[in-house]
Coordinates of C-alpha atoms and ligand atoms in Angstrom, one line a residue:
M6 CA 12.9 14.4 13.8
N7 CA 15.7 11.7 12.5
L8 CA 15.1 8.5 14.0
S9 CA 17.2 5.7 14.4
E10 CA 15.0 3.0 16.0
K11 CA 13.1 1.0 14.2
I12 CA 9.0 1.4 14.8
L13 CA 7.0 -0.8 12.5
L14 CA 10.1 -3.5 11.8
R15 CA 11.0 -3.3 15.3
N16 CA 10.0 -7.0 16.3
V17 CA 10.6 -9.0 12.2
E18 CA 14.1 -9.6 13.3
I19 CA 13.4 -11.5 16.5
P20 CA 12.8 -15.1 16.1
N21 CA 9.9 -16.4 16.6
S22 CA 8.5 -12.8 16.2
D23 CA 4.7 -14.2 15.5
R24 CA 4.2 -15.2 18.3
I25 CA 1.9 -14.1 21.2
D26 CA 4.4 -14.5 24.1
V27 CA 7.3 -12.8 22.0
Y28 CA 5.1 -9.9 21.3
L29 CA 4.0 -9.8 24.7
K30 CA 7.4 -9.6 26.3
R31 CA 8.4 -7.3 23.7
G32 CA 5.6 -4.6 25.2
G33 CA 2.9 -6.2 23.0
Y34 CA -1.1 -4.8 23.8
L35 CA 0.0 -2.4 26.5
A36 CA -1.4 -0.1 23.7
L37 CA -4.7 -1.9 23.8
H38 CA -4.8 -1.9 27.8
K39 CA -4.2 2.1 27.4
A40 CA -6.5 2.1 24.7
L41 CA -9.7 1.0 26.8
R42 CA -8.8 2.4 30.0
D43 CA -7.6 5.6 29.8
Y44 CA -9.3 7.3 26.5
T45 CA -12.5 7.0 25.3
P46 CA -13.5 6.7 21.5
D47 CA -13.5 10.1 20.7
D48 CA -10.1 10.9 22.3
L49 CA -8.9 7.7 20.3
I50 CA -10.2 9.4 17.2
E51 CA -8.4 12.8 18.3
M52 CA -5.3 11.0 19.3
V53 CA -4.8 9.5 15.2
K54 CA -6.3 12.7 13.8
K55 CA -3.3 14.4 15.9
S56 CA -0.4 12.0 14.6
G57 CA -1.0 13.2 11.0
L58 CA -0.8 9.2 9.9
R59 CA -2.1 9.0 6.3
G60 CA -3.3 5.6 5.2
R61 CA -0.3 3.5 3.6
G62 CA -2.1 1.4 1.1
G63 CA -1.8 4.0 -1.7
A64 CA -4.4 6.8 -1.6
A65 CA -3.1 8.5 1.6
F66 CA -6.5 9.5 3.5
P67 CA -5.8 10.9 6.5
A68 CA -6.5 7.9 8.7
G69 CA -8.2 10.2 12.3
L70 CA -10.4 11.5 9.2
K71 CA -11.9 8.3 7.8
W72 CA -12.5 7.0 11.6
S73 CA -14.4 10.3 12.3
F74 CA -16.6 9.5 9.3
M75 CA -17.9 6.5 10.8
P76 CA -21.5 6.8 12.5
K77 CA -21.8 7.5 15.8
D78 CA -24.5 5.5 16.6
P79 CA -23.9 2.5 18.7
A80 CA -27.5 1.1 17.4
V81 CA -25.4 0.5 13.8
T82 CA -23.5 -2.6 12.9
K83 CA -20.6 -1.0 11.6
Y84 CA -17.6 -3.0 10.6
V85 CA -13.8 -3.2 10.4
C86 CA -11.7 -4.4 7.8
V87 CA -7.9 -5.1 7.4
N88 CA -7.0 -5.1 3.3
T89 CA -3.7 -7.6 3.5
D90 CA -4.1 -7.8 -0.6
E91 CA -1.0 -6.2 -1.7
G92 CA -0.8 -6.8 -5.0
E93 CA 1.2 -3.4 -6.2
P94 CA 3.8 -5.3 -7.9
G95 CA 7.2 -3.6 -6.0
T96 CA 5.1 -3.7 -2.9
F97 CA 5.8 -6.4 -0.5
K98 CA 6.0 -4.5 3.1
D99 CA 2.3 -6.1 4.5
R100 CA 3.2 -9.2 3.7
L101 CA 6.4 -8.7 6.2
L102 CA 4.2 -7.0 8.9
I103 CA 1.7 -10.5 9.1
E104 CA 4.1 -13.1 9.0
R105 CA 7.2 -11.7 11.2
D106 CA 4.4 -9.6 13.5
P107 CA 0.8 -10.0 13.1
H108 CA 0.0 -9.0 16.7
S109 CA 1.1 -5.2 16.1
V110 CA -1.7 -5.2 13.3
I111 CA -4.3 -7.2 15.6
E112 CA -4.0 -4.9 18.1
G113 CA -4.4 -1.6 16.0
V114 CA -7.6 -3.5 14.5
I115 CA -8.8 -3.9 18.0
I116 CA -7.8 -0.5 19.1
A117 CA -9.2 1.1 15.9
A118 CA -12.8 -0.9 16.1
Y119 CA -13.5 0.3 19.7
A120 CA -12.7 3.7 18.6
V121 CA -15.3 3.3 15.7
G122 CA -17.5 1.3 17.7
A123 CA -16.9 -2.0 15.5
R124 CA -17.9 -5.2 17.0
R125 CA -17.2 -7.0 14.0
A126 CA -13.7 -6.9 12.1
F127 CA -12.4 -9.2 8.7
V128 CA -9.3 -9.8 7.6
Y129 CA -9.2 -10.0 3.6
I130 CA -6.2 -11.5 2.6
R131 CA -4.2 -12.0 -1.0
G132 CA -4.8 -16.2 -1.9
E133 CA -1.2 -16.7 -2.8
F134 CA -0.2 -15.5 0.9
F135 CA -0.1 -19.2 2.1
T136 CA 2.6 -18.6 5.2
G137 CA 0.3 -15.0 6.1
V138 CA -3.1 -16.8 5.9
K139 CA -1.7 -19.2 8.4
R140 CA 0.0 -16.6 11.0
W141 CA -3.1 -14.8 10.7
M142 CA -5.4 -17.7 12.0
K143 CA -2.8 -18.9 14.6
A144 CA -2.3 -14.6 15.4
I145 CA -6.2 -14.5 16.2
D146 CA -6.5 -18.1 17.6
D147 CA -4.0 -16.8 20.6
A148 CA -5.2 -13.2 20.8
Y149 CA -8.6 -14.7 21.7
A150 CA -7.1 -17.2 24.0
R151 CA -5.8 -14.5 26.0
G152 CA -8.6 -12.2 26.3
F153 CA -7.7 -9.6 23.4
L154 CA -10.3 -10.6 20.7
G155 CA -14.0 -12.3 21.9
Q156 CA -16.0 -10.8 24.4
N157 CA -15.4 -8.2 27.4
I158 CA -11.8 -7.7 25.9
L159 CA -9.8 -6.8 28.8
N160 CA -13.0 -6.4 31.1
S161 CA -13.9 -3.4 29.3
G162 CA -17.4 -4.3 28.3
F163 CA -16.2 -4.3 24.4
D164 CA -16.7 -7.3 22.1
L165 CA -14.7 -7.4 18.7
D166 CA -14.8 -10.6 16.8
L167 CA -11.9 -11.0 13.9
S168 CA -12.0 -13.4 11.2
V169 CA -9.9 -14.5 7.9
H170 CA -11.0 -14.2 4.8
R171 CA -9.0 -15.8 1.9
G172 CA -9.2 -13.7 -1.8
A173 CA -8.7 -15.7 -4.8
G174 CA -5.4 -13.3 -5.8
A175 CA -6.5 -10.5 -8.2
Y176 CA -5.2 -6.7 -8.0
I177 CA -8.4 -5.2 -8.5
C178 CA -9.5 -7.2 -5.2
G179 CA -7.5 -4.3 -3.2
E180 CA -9.1 -1.7 -4.1
E181 CA -11.7 -1.4 -1.3
T182 CA -14.8 -1.4 -2.7
A183 CA -13.9 -4.4 -5.1
M184 CA -12.6 -6.4 -1.5
L185 CA -15.9 -5.4 0.1
E186 CA -17.7 -7.4 -3.0
S187 CA -15.3 -10.1 -2.6
L188 CA -16.0 -10.2 1.0
E189 CA -19.2 -10.7 0.0
G190 CA -19.2 -13.8 -1.6
K191 CA -19.3 -11.9 -5.3
R192 CA -17.5 -11.2 -7.9
G193 CA -14.4 -8.9 -7.1
E194 CA -15.5 -5.4 -8.8
P195 CA -15.4 -1.9 -8.0
R196 CA -18.5 0.1 -6.5
I197 CA -19.1 3.7 -7.4
K198 CA -18.0 5.9 -5.2
P199 CA -19.5 7.9 -3.4
P200 CA -20.7 6.5 -1.3
Y201 CA -17.6 5.7 0.4
P202 CA -17.4 2.4 2.4
A203 CA -17.7 4.4 6.3
Q204 CA -21.1 5.5 4.8
V205 CA -22.0 2.2 2.7
G206 CA -19.6 -0.3 2.8
L207 CA -19.6 -4.2 4.1
Y208 CA -23.3 -5.5 3.9
Q209 CA -24.6 -2.0 3.1
Q210 CA -23.1 -1.4 6.6
P211 CA -20.3 1.8 7.7
T212 CA -16.8 0.1 7.1
L213 CA -13.7 1.1 8.3
V214 CA -11.2 -0.2 5.8
H215 CA -7.6 0.3 6.3
N216 CA -4.0 -1.2 5.0
V217 CA -1.8 -3.5 6.9
E218 CA 0.7 -0.8 7.8
T219 CA -1.6 1.8 8.7
L220 CA -3.1 -0.4 11.1
A221 CA 0.6 -1.4 12.3
N222 CA 1.2 2.9 13.3
V223 CA -1.8 3.0 15.5
P224 CA -0.5 0.9 19.3
H225 CA 2.4 3.4 18.8
I226 CA 0.3 6.5 18.9
I227 CA -1.5 5.4 21.8
L228 CA 1.1 4.5 23.5
R229 CA 4.3 7.3 22.8
G230 CA 1.2 9.6 21.9
P231 CA 0.5 11.7 19.0
E232 CA 2.7 14.3 19.4
W233 CA 6.1 12.2 19.6
Y234 CA 4.5 10.9 16.2
A235 CA 4.0 14.0 14.6
R236 CA 7.4 14.9 15.1
I237 CA 8.5 11.8 13.0
G238 CA 8.9 12.3 9.3
T239 CA 7.6 15.8 7.8
E240 CA 5.1 18.2 8.5
K241 CA 2.6 16.9 5.7
S242 CA 4.0 13.6 6.3
T243 CA 4.5 12.1 9.6
G244 CA 5.3 8.8 11.3
P245 CA 7.4 6.0 10.0
K246 CA 7.6 4.1 6.9
I247 CA 8.5 0.7 4.9
F248 CA 9.9 1.4 1.8
C249 CA 10.1 -1.5 -0.3
V250 CA 12.8 -1.3 -2.5
S251 CA 13.1 -3.5 -5.6
G252 CA 15.0 -4.0 -9.0
H253 CA 19.0 -3.0 -9.1
V254 CA 19.8 -2.3 -6.6
N255 CA 22.5 -4.5 -4.4
K256 CA 20.3 -5.1 -1.1
P257 CA 16.5 -5.1 -2.1
G258 CA 14.5 -5.3 0.7
N259 CA 11.8 -3.6 3.0
Y260 CA 13.6 -0.6 4.9
E261 CA 12.1 1.5 7.4
L262 CA 12.7 5.4 7.6
P263 CA 11.1 8.1 8.6
L264 CA 9.2 9.8 5.8
G265 CA 10.8 12.2 4.0
T266 CA 13.9 10.6 3.3
P267 CA 15.2 11.5 0.5
L268 CA 15.2 8.8 -2.4
R269 CA 18.7 9.1 -2.8
E270 CA 19.9 8.0 0.3
I271 CA 17.4 5.0 0.4
I272 CA 19.2 3.5 -2.2
Y273 CA 22.7 4.1 -1.9
E274 CA 23.0 4.0 2.3
H275 CA 20.1 1.6 3.2
A276 CA 19.1 -0.5 -0.1
G277 CA 23.5 -0.7 -1.1
G278 CA 23.1 0.9 -4.7
V279 CA 23.5 0.2 -8.0
R280 CA 24.4 -3.1 -9.0
N281 CA 28.0 -3.1 -10.6
D282 CA 28.5 0.6 -10.1
K283 CA 26.0 1.5 -12.8
R284 CA 23.9 4.6 -13.2
V285 CA 20.4 4.9 -12.2
K286 CA 18.4 5.9 -15.4
A287 CA 14.8 5.7 -13.7
V288 CA 12.9 4.7 -10.4
I289 CA 9.4 3.9 -9.9
P290 CA 8.9 5.7 -6.1
G291 CA 5.5 4.1 -5.1
G292 CA 4.3 1.1 -6.4
A293 CA 3.7 0.2 -10.0
S294 CA 0.8 2.3 -10.2
T295 CA 3.1 5.5 -9.8
P296 CA 4.6 7.6 -12.1
M297 CA 8.4 7.1 -13.2
L298 CA 11.0 9.5 -12.7
T299 CA 14.5 9.9 -13.4
A300 CA 18.3 10.4 -12.2
D301 CA 17.1 13.7 -11.8
Y302 CA 15.0 13.6 -9.0
L303 CA 17.3 11.0 -6.6
D304 CA 17.5 14.0 -4.2
T305 CA 13.3 14.3 -4.0
A306 CA 12.3 13.5 -0.2
M307 CA 10.4 10.5 -0.3
S308 CA 7.1 12.7 1.0
F309 CA 3.2 12.5 0.0
E310 CA 4.1 16.2 -0.7
A311 CA 7.5 16.2 -2.0
L312 CA 6.3 13.4 -4.8
E313 CA 3.1 15.0 -5.8
A314 CA 5.3 18.0 -6.6
A315 CA 7.9 16.2 -8.5
G316 CA 4.9 14.7 -10.7
S317 CA 4.7 11.1 -9.0
M318 CA 3.2 9.7 -5.8
L319 CA 4.6 8.0 -3.0
G320 CA 1.6 5.2 -3.2
T321 CA 2.9 2.2 -1.2
G322 CA 6.7 3.4 -1.0
G323 CA 7.5 0.3 -3.4
I324 CA 10.5 1.9 -5.0
T325 CA 11.8 0.0 -7.8
V326 CA 15.0 1.4 -9.6
M327 CA 16.3 0.6 -13.0
D328 CA 19.8 0.7 -14.4
E329 CA 21.4 2.7 -17.5
D330 CA 20.6 -0.8 -19.1
A331 CA 17.2 -0.7 -18.7
C332 CA 14.7 -0.6 -21.6
I333 CA 12.8 1.8 -20.6
V334 CA 10.0 0.3 -23.5
D335 CA 10.3 -2.7 -22.3
A336 CA 9.5 -1.4 -18.1
A337 CA 6.6 0.4 -19.3
L338 CA 4.9 -2.8 -21.7
R339 CA 5.6 -5.0 -18.2
L340 CA 3.9 -2.7 -16.3
T341 CA 1.1 -1.3 -18.5
R342 CA 0.2 -6.1 -19.2
F343 CA 0.1 -6.2 -15.8
F344 CA -2.5 -3.8 -15.9
A345 CA -3.9 -5.4 -18.9
H346 CA -4.5 -8.6 -17.2
E347 CA -5.5 -7.2 -13.4
T348 CA -8.3 -5.2 -15.6
C349 CA -11.4 -6.8 -14.3
G350 CA -13.3 -5.5 -17.3
K351 CA -16.2 -4.0 -15.7
C352 CA -15.4 -0.5 -18.2
T353 CA -14.5 0.0 -21.8
P354 CA -11.6 2.3 -21.5
C355 CA -9.7 0.1 -19.5
R356 CA -10.7 -3.1 -20.4
V357 CA -9.7 -2.0 -23.9
G358 CA -7.6 0.9 -23.5
T359 CA -4.9 -1.4 -21.6
Q360 CA -5.0 -4.2 -24.0
Q361 CA -4.4 -1.4 -26.9
L362 CA -1.4 0.2 -25.0
S363 CA -0.1 -2.8 -24.7
S364 CA 0.1 -4.4 -28.2
L365 CA 1.7 -0.8 -29.4
L366 CA 4.4 -1.2 -27.0
Q367 CA 4.9 -4.2 -27.8
S368 CA 5.3 -3.9 -31.5
I369 CA 7.8 -0.7 -30.8
K370 CA 9.8 -3.1 -28.4
E371 CA 9.4 -5.6 -31.2
G372 CA 11.1 -2.9 -33.9
R373 CA 7.7 -3.0 -35.4
G374 CA 6.8 0.5 -34.5
Q375 CA 5.0 3.3 -36.9
Q376 CA 5.7 7.0 -37.5
G377 CA 2.7 8.1 -35.1
D378 CA 3.1 5.4 -32.6
I379 CA 3.8 8.1 -29.2
D380 CA 0.9 9.9 -30.5
R381 CA -1.4 6.9 -30.5
L382 CA 0.2 5.8 -27.2
L383 CA -0.6 9.3 -25.6
G384 CA -4.3 9.3 -27.6
L385 CA -5.2 5.8 -25.8
C386 CA -4.0 7.4 -22.1
Q387 CA -6.0 10.7 -23.0
G388 CA -9.4 8.5 -23.7
M389 CA -8.7 6.7 -20.3
L390 CA -7.7 9.4 -18.2
G391 CA -10.8 10.2 -15.8
H392 CA -13.3 7.6 -17.9
T393 CA -12.7 4.5 -16.1
F394 CA -14.8 3.7 -13.2
C395 CA -12.2 2.7 -10.8
P396 CA -8.6 4.6 -10.4
L397 CA -7.2 1.5 -11.6
G398 CA -8.2 2.7 -15.1
D399 CA -6.0 6.0 -14.4
A400 CA -3.3 4.2 -12.9
A401 CA -2.9 2.3 -15.5
I402 CA -1.5 4.9 -17.8
N403 CA 1.4 6.2 -15.9
P404 CA 3.9 4.0 -16.9
V405 CA 3.2 5.3 -20.4
L406 CA 2.6 8.8 -19.8
S407 CA 6.0 9.2 -17.4
S408 CA 8.1 7.0 -19.7
I409 CA 7.5 9.1 -22.6
K410 CA 7.7 12.1 -20.5
H411 CA 11.1 11.9 -19.4
F412 CA 12.1 9.5 -22.7
R413 CA 10.7 10.0 -25.3
E414 CA 13.7 10.2 -27.6
E415 CA 13.9 6.5 -26.3
Y416 CA 10.8 5.4 -28.3
E417 CA 11.7 7.7 -30.8
Y418 CA 14.6 5.7 -31.2
H419 CA 13.2 2.1 -31.2
I420 CA 10.7 3.2 -33.7
K421 CA 13.4 4.9 -36.5
H422 CA 16.4 2.2 -35.8
Q423 CA 13.9 -0.8 -34.8
R424 CA 15.8 -1.9 -31.8
C425 CA 16.6 -0.3 -28.2
I426 CA 18.7 2.6 -27.7
T427 CA 20.5 0.8 -24.9
A428 CA 21.2 -2.3 -27.0
S429 CA 23.5 0.0 -29.9
Ligands
FMN507 C1 -6.6 -0.9 -8.1 C2 -6.4 -0.7 -6.2 C3 -6.0 -1.6 -5.4 C4 -5.3 -1.5 -4.4 N1 -4.7 -2.9 -3.5 C5 -4.4 -2.4 -2.0 C6 -4.2 -3.3 -1.4 O1 -3.6 -4.5 -1.9 N2 -3.7 -2.9 -0.1 C7 -4.0 -1.7 0.4 O2 -4.2 -1.6 1.9 N3 -4.9 -1.2 -0.4 C8 -5.3 -1.5 -1.6 N4 -5.4 0.0 -2.5 C9 -6.4 1.0 -1.6 C10 -7.8 0.7 -1.2 O3 -8.4 1.1 -1.7 C11 -8.1 2.0 -0.1 O4 -7.5 3.2 -0.2 C12 -6.9 1.1 1.0 O5 -7.2 -0.1 1.2 C13 -7.3 2.2 2.5 O6 -6.7 1.9 3.4 P1 -5.6 3.1 4.1 O7 -6.0 4.5 4.2 O8 -5.1 2.4 5.4 O9 -4.9 3.4 3.1 C14 -6.2 0.0 -3.9 C15 -6.7 0.7 -4.5 C16 -6.7 0.5 -5.9 C17 -6.9 1.7 -6.7
SF4_508 S1 -11.1 0.9 -14.1 FE1 -10.7 -1.0 -15.1 S2 -10.5 -2.3 -12.9 FE2 -11.5 0.0 -12.3 S3 -13.5 -0.7 -12.7 FE3 -12.9 -0.3 -14.5 S4 -12.3 -2.3 -15.9 FE4 -12.7 -2.3 -13.5

């Protein structure tokens, strides 16, 4: 289904859209009324399953299935955690939602908590999001004051407390188990999985972790029905998606479109095309950890399945466009440096591998590359792939592998001529 109306970003441009009165005037909290009045927790889980909603935080796990993994026993303490860490370079959608429409996320949290039987929920927010923290806290206070949080919500007998925890700004704390460690006051390092958080999560209790954008979808699914929702997008990638477009485009920003919208349409029709009418050289389709593609892939649909078939991933939907003048070795270096800076250091292949990749790329970029360096880069990636404790290690090799796959001749030129092909 093509969609001209905005769903997730429907409120963000309205003045004072973060205020509860504005949200209520625009139909806010009606989904919560409906959820508590008309449905059992199991009904809600089935509705989310039927909608086809998949996580928007990068891993794309089916949301309803995750809800169904939470134990049903009411005697078991359960938690919901809202992942507001958003540290993936090229991704800036969750910040927009929490700053401009925090109540849509809170409404999603309350419905999710009711469905899985949690009475305590936490927002884990990136420390640098100063405005976001203030907006979250004000919105939560207002939701308590109006009876949407606290005891006996809307006379349903359901209780829920929600509070905000600020992180200190580490990309790894967006990984759900590192987030839980950090929330418990420990160093933010990932835990081994399985067990998954839905089995053993915060304080060893079953915990439903969701991304902000995922939760913002929930009220719409309840209010308008899972069938309506599943008609948006493609068969396997349902619903609307906020695409964050950055890089060499005329109009960088957040664009809400159905999943499956072609990359070319997003770049040229929505983000205003490439600056100075230059050609696209490379595109990172889903945030820094997703493999880059070339201009040959511009007709790829931005869906989970089409991007996988193209050798990349939808990730967070953070699209970074590089024009014909971009130095690919430099791009790979910048991305790798990010991972080298953000590795938590717990396991050697990631801690040492990201540093070694960075220094090799740096020397190639600066004209000190040697014959055999491309194979050395590939060998390092091979040593990391599948040998790290958490997905950050695997993600860190994607910029290197994908840039060599698509732009090997640029690396060779750099090594042979000691300068970038774009500088000639
Ligand atoms: C290194 C790393 C960083 C991550 N950062 C985030 C993040 O900032 N926000 C987020 O929602 N998910 C992030 N994730 C994904 C989470 O681990 C988890 O899959 C997600 O929060 C689950 O929510 P969802 O099912 O709604 O997507 C990250 C994963 C990894 C491996
Ligand atoms: S892969 Fe990297 S980020 Fe993940 S646990 Fe190992 S060192 Fe830490």
